[in-house]
mmCIF file of C-alpha atoms and ligand atoms in Angstrom:
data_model
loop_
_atom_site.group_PDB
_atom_site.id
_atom_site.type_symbol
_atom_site.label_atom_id
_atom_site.label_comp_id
_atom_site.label_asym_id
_atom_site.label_seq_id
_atom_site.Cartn_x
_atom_site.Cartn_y
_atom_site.Cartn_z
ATOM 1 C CA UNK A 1 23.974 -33.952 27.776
ATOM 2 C CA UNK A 2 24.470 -31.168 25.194
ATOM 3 C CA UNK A 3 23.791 -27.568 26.101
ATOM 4 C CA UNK A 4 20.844 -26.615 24.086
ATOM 5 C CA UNK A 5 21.074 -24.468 21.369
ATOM 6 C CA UNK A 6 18.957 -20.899 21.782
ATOM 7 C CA UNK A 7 16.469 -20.462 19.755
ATOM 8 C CA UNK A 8 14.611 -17.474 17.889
ATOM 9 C CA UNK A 9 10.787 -16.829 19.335
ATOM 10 C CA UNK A 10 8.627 -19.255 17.821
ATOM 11 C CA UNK A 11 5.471 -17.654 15.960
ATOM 12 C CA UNK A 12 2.472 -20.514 15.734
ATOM 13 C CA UNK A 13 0.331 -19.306 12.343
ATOM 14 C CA UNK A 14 -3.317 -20.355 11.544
ATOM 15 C CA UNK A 15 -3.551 -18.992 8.301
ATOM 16 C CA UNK A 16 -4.456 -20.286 4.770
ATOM 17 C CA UNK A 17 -2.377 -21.339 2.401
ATOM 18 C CA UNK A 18 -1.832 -19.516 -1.444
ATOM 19 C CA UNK A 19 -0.547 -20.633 -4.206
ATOM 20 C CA UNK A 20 0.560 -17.346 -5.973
ATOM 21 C CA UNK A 21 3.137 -16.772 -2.450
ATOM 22 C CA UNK A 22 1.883 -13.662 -1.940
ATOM 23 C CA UNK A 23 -0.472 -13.611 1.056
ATOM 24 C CA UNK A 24 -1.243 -16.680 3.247
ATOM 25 C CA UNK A 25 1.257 -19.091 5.219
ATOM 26 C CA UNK A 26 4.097 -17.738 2.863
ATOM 27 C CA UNK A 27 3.863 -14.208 3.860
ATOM 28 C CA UNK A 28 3.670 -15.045 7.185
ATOM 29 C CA UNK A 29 6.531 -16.550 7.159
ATOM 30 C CA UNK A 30 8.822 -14.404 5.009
ATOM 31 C CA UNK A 31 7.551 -11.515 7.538
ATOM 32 C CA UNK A 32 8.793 -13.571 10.886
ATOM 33 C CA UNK A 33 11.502 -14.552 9.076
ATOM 34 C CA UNK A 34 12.898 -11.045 8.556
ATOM 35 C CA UNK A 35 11.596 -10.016 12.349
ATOM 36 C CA UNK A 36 14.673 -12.603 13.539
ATOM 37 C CA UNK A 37 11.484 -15.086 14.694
ATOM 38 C CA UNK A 38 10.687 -18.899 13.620
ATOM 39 C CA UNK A 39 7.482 -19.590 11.901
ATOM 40 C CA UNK A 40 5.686 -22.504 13.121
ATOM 41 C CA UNK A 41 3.139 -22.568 9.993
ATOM 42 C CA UNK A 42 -0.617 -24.428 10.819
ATOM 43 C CA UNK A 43 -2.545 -24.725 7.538
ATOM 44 C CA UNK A 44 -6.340 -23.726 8.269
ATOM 45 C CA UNK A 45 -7.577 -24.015 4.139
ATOM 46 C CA UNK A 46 -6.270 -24.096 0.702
ATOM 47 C CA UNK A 47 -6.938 -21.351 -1.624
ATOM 48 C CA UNK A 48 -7.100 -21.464 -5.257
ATOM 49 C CA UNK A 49 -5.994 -18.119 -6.554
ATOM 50 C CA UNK A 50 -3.220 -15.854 -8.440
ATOM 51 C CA UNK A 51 -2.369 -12.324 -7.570
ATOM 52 C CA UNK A 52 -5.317 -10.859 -9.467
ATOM 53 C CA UNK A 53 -8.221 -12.822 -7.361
ATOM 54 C CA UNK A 54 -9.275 -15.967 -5.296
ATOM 55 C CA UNK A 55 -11.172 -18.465 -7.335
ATOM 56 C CA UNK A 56 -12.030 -21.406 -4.213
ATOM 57 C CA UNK A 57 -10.973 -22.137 -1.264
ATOM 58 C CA UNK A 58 -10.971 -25.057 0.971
ATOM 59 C CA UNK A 59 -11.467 -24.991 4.948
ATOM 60 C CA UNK A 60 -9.514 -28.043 6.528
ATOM 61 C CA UNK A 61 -11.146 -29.777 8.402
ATOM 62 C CA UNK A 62 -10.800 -29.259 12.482
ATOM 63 C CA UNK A 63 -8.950 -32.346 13.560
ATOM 64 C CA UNK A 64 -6.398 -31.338 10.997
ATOM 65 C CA UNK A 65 -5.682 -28.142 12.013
ATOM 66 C CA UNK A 66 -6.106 -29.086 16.158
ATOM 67 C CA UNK A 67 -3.611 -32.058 15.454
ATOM 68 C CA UNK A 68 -0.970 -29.711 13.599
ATOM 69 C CA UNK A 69 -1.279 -26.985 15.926
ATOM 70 C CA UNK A 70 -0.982 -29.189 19.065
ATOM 71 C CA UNK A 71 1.713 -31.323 18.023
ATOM 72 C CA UNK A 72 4.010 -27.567 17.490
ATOM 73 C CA UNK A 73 2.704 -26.443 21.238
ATOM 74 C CA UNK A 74 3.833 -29.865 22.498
ATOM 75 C CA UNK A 75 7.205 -29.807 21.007
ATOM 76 C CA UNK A 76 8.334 -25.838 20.964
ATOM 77 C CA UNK A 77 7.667 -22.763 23.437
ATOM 78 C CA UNK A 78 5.306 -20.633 21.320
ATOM 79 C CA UNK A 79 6.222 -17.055 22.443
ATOM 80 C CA UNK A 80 3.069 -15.601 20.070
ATOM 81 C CA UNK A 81 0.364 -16.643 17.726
ATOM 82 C CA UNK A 82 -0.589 -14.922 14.398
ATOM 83 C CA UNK A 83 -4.381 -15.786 12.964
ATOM 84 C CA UNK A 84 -5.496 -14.914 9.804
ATOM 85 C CA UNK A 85 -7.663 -16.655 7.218
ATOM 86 C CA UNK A 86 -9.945 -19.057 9.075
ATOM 87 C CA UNK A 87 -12.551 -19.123 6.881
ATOM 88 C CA UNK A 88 -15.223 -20.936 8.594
ATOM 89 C CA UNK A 89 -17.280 -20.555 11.699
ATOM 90 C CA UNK A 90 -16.256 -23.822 12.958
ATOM 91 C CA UNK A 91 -12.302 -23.215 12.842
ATOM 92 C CA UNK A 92 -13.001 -20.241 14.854
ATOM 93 C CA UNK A 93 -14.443 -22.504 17.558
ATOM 94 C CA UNK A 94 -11.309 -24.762 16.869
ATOM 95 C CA UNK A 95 -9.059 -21.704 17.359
ATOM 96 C CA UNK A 96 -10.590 -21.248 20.514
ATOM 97 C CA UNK A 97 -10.004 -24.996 21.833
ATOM 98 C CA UNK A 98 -6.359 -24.289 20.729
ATOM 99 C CA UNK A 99 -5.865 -21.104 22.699
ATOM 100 C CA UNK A 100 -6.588 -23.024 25.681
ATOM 101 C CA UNK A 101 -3.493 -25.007 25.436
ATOM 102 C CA UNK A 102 -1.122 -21.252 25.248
ATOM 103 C CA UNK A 103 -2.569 -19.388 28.635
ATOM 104 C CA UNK A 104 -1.154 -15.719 28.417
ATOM 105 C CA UNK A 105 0.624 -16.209 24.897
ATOM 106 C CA UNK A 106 -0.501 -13.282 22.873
ATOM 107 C CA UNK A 107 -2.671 -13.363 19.719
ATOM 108 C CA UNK A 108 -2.381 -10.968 16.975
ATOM 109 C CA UNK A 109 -5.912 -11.407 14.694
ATOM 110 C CA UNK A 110 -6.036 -10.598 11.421
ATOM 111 C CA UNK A 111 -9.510 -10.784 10.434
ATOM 112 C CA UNK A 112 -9.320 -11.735 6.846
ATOM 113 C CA UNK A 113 -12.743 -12.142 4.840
ATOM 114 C CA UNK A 114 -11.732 -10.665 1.592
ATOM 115 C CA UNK A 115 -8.649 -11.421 -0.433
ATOM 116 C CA UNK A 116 -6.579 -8.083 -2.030
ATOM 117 C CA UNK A 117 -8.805 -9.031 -5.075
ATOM 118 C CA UNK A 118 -11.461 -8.661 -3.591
ATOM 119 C CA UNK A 119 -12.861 -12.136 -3.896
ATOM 120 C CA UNK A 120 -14.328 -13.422 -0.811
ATOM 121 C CA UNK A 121 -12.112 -16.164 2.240
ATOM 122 C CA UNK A 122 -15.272 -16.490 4.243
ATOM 123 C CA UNK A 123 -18.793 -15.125 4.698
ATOM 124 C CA UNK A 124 -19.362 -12.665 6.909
ATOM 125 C CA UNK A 125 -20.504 -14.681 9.720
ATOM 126 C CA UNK A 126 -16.519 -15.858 10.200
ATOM 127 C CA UNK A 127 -16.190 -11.915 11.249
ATOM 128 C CA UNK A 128 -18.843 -11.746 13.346
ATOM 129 C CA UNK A 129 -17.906 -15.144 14.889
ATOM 130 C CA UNK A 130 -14.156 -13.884 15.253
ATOM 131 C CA UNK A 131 -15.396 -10.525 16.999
ATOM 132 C CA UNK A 132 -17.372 -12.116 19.193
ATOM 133 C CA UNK A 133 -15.536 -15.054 20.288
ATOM 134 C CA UNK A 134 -11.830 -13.995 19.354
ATOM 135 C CA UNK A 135 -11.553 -10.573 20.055
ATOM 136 C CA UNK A 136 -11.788 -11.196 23.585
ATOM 137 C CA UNK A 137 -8.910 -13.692 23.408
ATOM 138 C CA UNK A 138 -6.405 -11.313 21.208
ATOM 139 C CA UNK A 139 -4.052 -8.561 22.251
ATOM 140 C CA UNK A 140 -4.693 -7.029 19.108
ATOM 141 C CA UNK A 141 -6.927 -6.855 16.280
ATOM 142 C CA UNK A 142 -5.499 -5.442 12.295
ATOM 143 C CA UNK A 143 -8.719 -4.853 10.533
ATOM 144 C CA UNK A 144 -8.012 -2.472 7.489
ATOM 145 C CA UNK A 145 -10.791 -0.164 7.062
ATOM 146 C CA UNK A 146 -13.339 -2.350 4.982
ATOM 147 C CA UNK A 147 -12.715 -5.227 7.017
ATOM 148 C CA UNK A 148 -13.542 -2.865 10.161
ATOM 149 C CA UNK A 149 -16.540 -2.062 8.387
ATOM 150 C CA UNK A 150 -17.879 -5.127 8.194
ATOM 151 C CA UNK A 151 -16.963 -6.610 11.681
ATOM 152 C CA UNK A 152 -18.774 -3.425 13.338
ATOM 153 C CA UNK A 153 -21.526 -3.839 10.536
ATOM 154 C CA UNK A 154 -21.549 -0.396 10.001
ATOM 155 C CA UNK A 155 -20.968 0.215 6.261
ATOM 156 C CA UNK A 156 -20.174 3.455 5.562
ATOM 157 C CA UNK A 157 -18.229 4.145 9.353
ATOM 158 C CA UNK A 158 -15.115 6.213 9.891
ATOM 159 C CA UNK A 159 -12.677 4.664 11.563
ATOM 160 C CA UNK A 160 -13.542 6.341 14.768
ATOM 161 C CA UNK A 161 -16.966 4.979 14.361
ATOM 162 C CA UNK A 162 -15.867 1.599 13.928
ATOM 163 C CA UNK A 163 -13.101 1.516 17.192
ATOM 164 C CA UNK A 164 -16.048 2.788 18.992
ATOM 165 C CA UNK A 165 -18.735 -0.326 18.277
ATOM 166 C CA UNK A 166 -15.386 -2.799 18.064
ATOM 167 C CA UNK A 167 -13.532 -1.992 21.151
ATOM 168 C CA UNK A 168 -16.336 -3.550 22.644
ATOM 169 C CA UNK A 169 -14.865 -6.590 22.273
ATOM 170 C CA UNK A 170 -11.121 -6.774 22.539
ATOM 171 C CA UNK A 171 -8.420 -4.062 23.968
ATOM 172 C CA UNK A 172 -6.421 -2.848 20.865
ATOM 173 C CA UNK A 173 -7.180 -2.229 17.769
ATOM 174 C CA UNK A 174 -4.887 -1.069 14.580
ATOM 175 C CA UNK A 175 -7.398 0.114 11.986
ATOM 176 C CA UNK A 176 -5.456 0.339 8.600
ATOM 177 C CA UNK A 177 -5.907 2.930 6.479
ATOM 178 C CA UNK A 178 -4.020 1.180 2.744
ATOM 179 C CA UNK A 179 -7.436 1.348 1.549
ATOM 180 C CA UNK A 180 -8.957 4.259 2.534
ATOM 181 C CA UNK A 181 -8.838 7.790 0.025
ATOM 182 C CA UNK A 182 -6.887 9.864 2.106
ATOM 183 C CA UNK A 183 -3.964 11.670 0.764
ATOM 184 C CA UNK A 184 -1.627 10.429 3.192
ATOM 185 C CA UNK A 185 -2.020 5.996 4.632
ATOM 186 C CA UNK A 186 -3.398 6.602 8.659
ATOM 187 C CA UNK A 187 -2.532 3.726 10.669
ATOM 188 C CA UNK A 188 -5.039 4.251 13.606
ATOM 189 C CA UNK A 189 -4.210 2.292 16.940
ATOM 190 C CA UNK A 190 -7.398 2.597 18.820
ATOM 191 C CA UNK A 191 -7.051 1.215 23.234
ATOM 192 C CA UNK A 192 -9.639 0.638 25.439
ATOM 193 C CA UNK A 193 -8.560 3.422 27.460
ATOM 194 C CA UNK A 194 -9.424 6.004 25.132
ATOM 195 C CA UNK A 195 -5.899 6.511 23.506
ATOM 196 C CA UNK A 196 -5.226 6.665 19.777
ATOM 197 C CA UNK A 197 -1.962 6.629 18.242
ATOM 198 C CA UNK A 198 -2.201 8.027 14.659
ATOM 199 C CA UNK A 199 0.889 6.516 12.778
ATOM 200 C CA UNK A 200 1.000 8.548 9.389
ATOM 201 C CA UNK A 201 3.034 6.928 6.062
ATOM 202 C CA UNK A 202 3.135 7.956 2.156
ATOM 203 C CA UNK A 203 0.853 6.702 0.385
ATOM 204 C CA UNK A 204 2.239 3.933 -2.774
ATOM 205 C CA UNK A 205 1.109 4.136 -5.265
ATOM 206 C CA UNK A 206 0.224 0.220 -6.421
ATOM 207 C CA UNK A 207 -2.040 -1.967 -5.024
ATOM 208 C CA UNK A 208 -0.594 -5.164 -2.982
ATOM 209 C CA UNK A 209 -1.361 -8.976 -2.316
ATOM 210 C CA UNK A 210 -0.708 -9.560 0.766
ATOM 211 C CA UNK A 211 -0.017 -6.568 2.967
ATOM 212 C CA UNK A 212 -2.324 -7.428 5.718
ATOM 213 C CA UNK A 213 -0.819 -10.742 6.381
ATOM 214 C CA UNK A 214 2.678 -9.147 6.230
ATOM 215 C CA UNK A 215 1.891 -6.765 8.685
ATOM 216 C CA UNK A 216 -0.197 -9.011 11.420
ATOM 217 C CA UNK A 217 3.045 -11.567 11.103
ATOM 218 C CA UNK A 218 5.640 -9.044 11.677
ATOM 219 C CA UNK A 219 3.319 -7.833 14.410
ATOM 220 C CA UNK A 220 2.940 -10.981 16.000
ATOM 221 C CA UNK A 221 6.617 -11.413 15.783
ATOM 222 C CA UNK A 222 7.322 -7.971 17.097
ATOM 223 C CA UNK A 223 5.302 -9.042 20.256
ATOM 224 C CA UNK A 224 7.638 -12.380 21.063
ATOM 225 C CA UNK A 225 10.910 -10.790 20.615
ATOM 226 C CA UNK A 226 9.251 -9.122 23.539
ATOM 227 C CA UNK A 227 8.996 -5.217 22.188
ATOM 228 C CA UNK A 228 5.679 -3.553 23.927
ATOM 229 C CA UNK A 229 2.446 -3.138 21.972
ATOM 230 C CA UNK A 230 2.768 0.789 20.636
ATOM 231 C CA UNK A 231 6.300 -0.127 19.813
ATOM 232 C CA UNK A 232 5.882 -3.483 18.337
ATOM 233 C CA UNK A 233 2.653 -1.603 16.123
ATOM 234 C CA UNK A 234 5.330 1.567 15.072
ATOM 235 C CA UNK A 235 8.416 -1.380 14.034
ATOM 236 C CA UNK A 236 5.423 -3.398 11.790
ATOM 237 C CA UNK A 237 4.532 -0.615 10.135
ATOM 238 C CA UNK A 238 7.462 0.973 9.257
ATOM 239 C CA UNK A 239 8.378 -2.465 8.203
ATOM 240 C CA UNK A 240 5.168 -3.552 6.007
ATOM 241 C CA UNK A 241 5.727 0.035 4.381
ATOM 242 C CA UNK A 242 9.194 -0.819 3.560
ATOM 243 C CA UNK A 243 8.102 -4.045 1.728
ATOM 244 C CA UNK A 244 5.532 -2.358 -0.478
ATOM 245 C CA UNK A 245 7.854 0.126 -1.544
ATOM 246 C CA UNK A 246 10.175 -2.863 -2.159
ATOM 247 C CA UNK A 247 7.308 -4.526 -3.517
ATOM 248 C CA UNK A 248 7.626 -6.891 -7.070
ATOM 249 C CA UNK A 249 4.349 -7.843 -9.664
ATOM 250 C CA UNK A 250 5.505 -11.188 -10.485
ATOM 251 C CA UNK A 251 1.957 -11.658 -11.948
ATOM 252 C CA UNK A 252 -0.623 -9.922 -14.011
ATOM 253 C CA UNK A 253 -2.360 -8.681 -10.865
ATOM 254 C CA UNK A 254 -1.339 -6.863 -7.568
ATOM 255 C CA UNK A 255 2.070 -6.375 -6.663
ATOM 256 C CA UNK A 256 3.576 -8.329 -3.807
ATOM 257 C CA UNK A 257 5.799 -7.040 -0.941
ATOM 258 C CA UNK A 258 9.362 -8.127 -1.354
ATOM 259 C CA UNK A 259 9.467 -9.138 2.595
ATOM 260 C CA UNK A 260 13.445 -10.031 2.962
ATOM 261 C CA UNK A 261 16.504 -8.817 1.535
ATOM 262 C CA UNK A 262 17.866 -10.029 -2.250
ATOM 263 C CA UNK A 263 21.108 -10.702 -0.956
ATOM 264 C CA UNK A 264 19.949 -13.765 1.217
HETATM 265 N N1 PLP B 1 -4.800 -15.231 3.768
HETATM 266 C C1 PLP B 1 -4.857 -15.899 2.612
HETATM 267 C C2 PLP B 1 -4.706 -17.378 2.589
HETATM 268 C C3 PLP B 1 -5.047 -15.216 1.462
HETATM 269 O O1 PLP B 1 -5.093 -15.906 0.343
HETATM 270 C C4 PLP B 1 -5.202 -13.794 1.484
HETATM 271 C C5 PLP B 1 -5.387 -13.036 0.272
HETATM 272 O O2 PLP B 1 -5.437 -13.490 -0.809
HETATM 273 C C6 PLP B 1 -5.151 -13.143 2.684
HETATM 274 C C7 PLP B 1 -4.929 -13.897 3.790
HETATM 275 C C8 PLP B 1 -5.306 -11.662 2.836
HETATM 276 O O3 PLP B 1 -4.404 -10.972 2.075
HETATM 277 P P1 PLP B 1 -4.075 -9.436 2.374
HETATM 278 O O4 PLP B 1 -2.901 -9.430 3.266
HETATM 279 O O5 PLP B 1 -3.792 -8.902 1.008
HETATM 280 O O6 PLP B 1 -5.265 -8.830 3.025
#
């Protein structure tokens, strides 16, 4: 028999899918691709959209996504999973049925509801379901502030407000700060055991498509190379950062983070 062939950390994604490449799947990718991991993309819905705004969106239906999913967990070890649109209550149940089959594999959740537009991936309810029912299941959460808002239904919250009401549910939390005013980006990792790591950046000037999902995949990927959690949170960053200074507008909208290198 041959000697097998090592492999790079496999990364299972539920995510949807874009069209423009921005966000989605493709960013999830790009991102593991660059963290030396292998994507293992699962397509949760189809999304019409460009880089200025989402116009519809599809959610796949759950045998779909369960028989995708499981035939990857059969076939490769999945060293972490990255979530991010789900857009419907249900696939978060589905999600759940999924997680039973990777005992002790971490989850990095990206709570996405709204797309850089603006333009809503799933009612509110998918946030509230996620919290409730996900949360518990993650290692982390990557809310930017907004999305934070919304999951710990206070609307106007600080950040410290909304760690408070969502560490409730789940033991880490980065709380992004891309679309917050201050002067400077704060990158707030909020623990369970009352510890916050405040990782400061310069704030860019543009606006980007995309820059969640980037971050939550390199995250994820950070976490199967096997790098611990303040670590693996302080290598994504600097990362994502990197990419949106890098970052292209090959539309009329936002500008997209150039995730790998131009001499490929
Ligand atoms: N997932 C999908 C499929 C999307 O289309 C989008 C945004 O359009 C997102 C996630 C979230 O994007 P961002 O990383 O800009 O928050």
């Amino acid at each position: 028999m041959n000697t097998p062939i090592p492999s790079r950390p496999v990364v299972l994604c539920l995510s949807g899918h874009d069209p423009s490449g921005g966000a989605g799947l493709q960013a999830d990718i790009e991102a593991l691709l660059a963290q030396g991991c292998h994507a293992a993309p699962t397509v949760t819905a189809l999304t019409v959209q460009d880089t200025v705004d989402v116009a519809d969106f599809r959610v796949l239906d759950r045998e779909w996504v369960v028989a995708q999913a499981s035939r990857v967990i059969a076939d490769m070890p999945v060293a972490a999973v990255k979530l991010g649109m789900l857009g419907s209550v249900e696939m978060v149940a589905t999600v759940i049925e999924l997680m039973g089959q990777l005992p002790g594999v971490p989850l990095v959740c990206d709570p996405v509801l709204r797309a850089g537009g603006g333009g809503a991936l799933g009612r509110d309810d998918v946030g509230y379901a996620m919290r409730e029912h996900l949360f518990p299941l993650s290692r982390i959460a990557t809310p930017n502030l907004p999305e934070a808002r919304i999951l710990a239904e206070l609307p106007d919250g600080t950040p410290d407000q909304c760690a408070e009401r969502l560490l409730r549910h789940l033991e880490h939390l980065l709380i992004t700060g891309g679309h917050g005013d201050e002067a400077q980006v704060h990158n707030r990792l909020y623990s369970r055991d009352g510890s916050v790591q405040d990782f400061v950046c310069q704030r860019l000037p543009g606006s980007y498509h995309g820059s969640g999902c980037t971050l939550a995949s390199a995250l994820a990927g950070r976490l199967a190379l096997g790098e611990t959690l303040p670590g693996a949170v302080r290598s994504a960053l600097d990362y994502t950062w990197r990419t949106l200074r890098d970052a292209e507008q090959p539309g009329h909208g936002q500008f997209v983070p150039r995730r790998l290198p131009l001499d490929l």
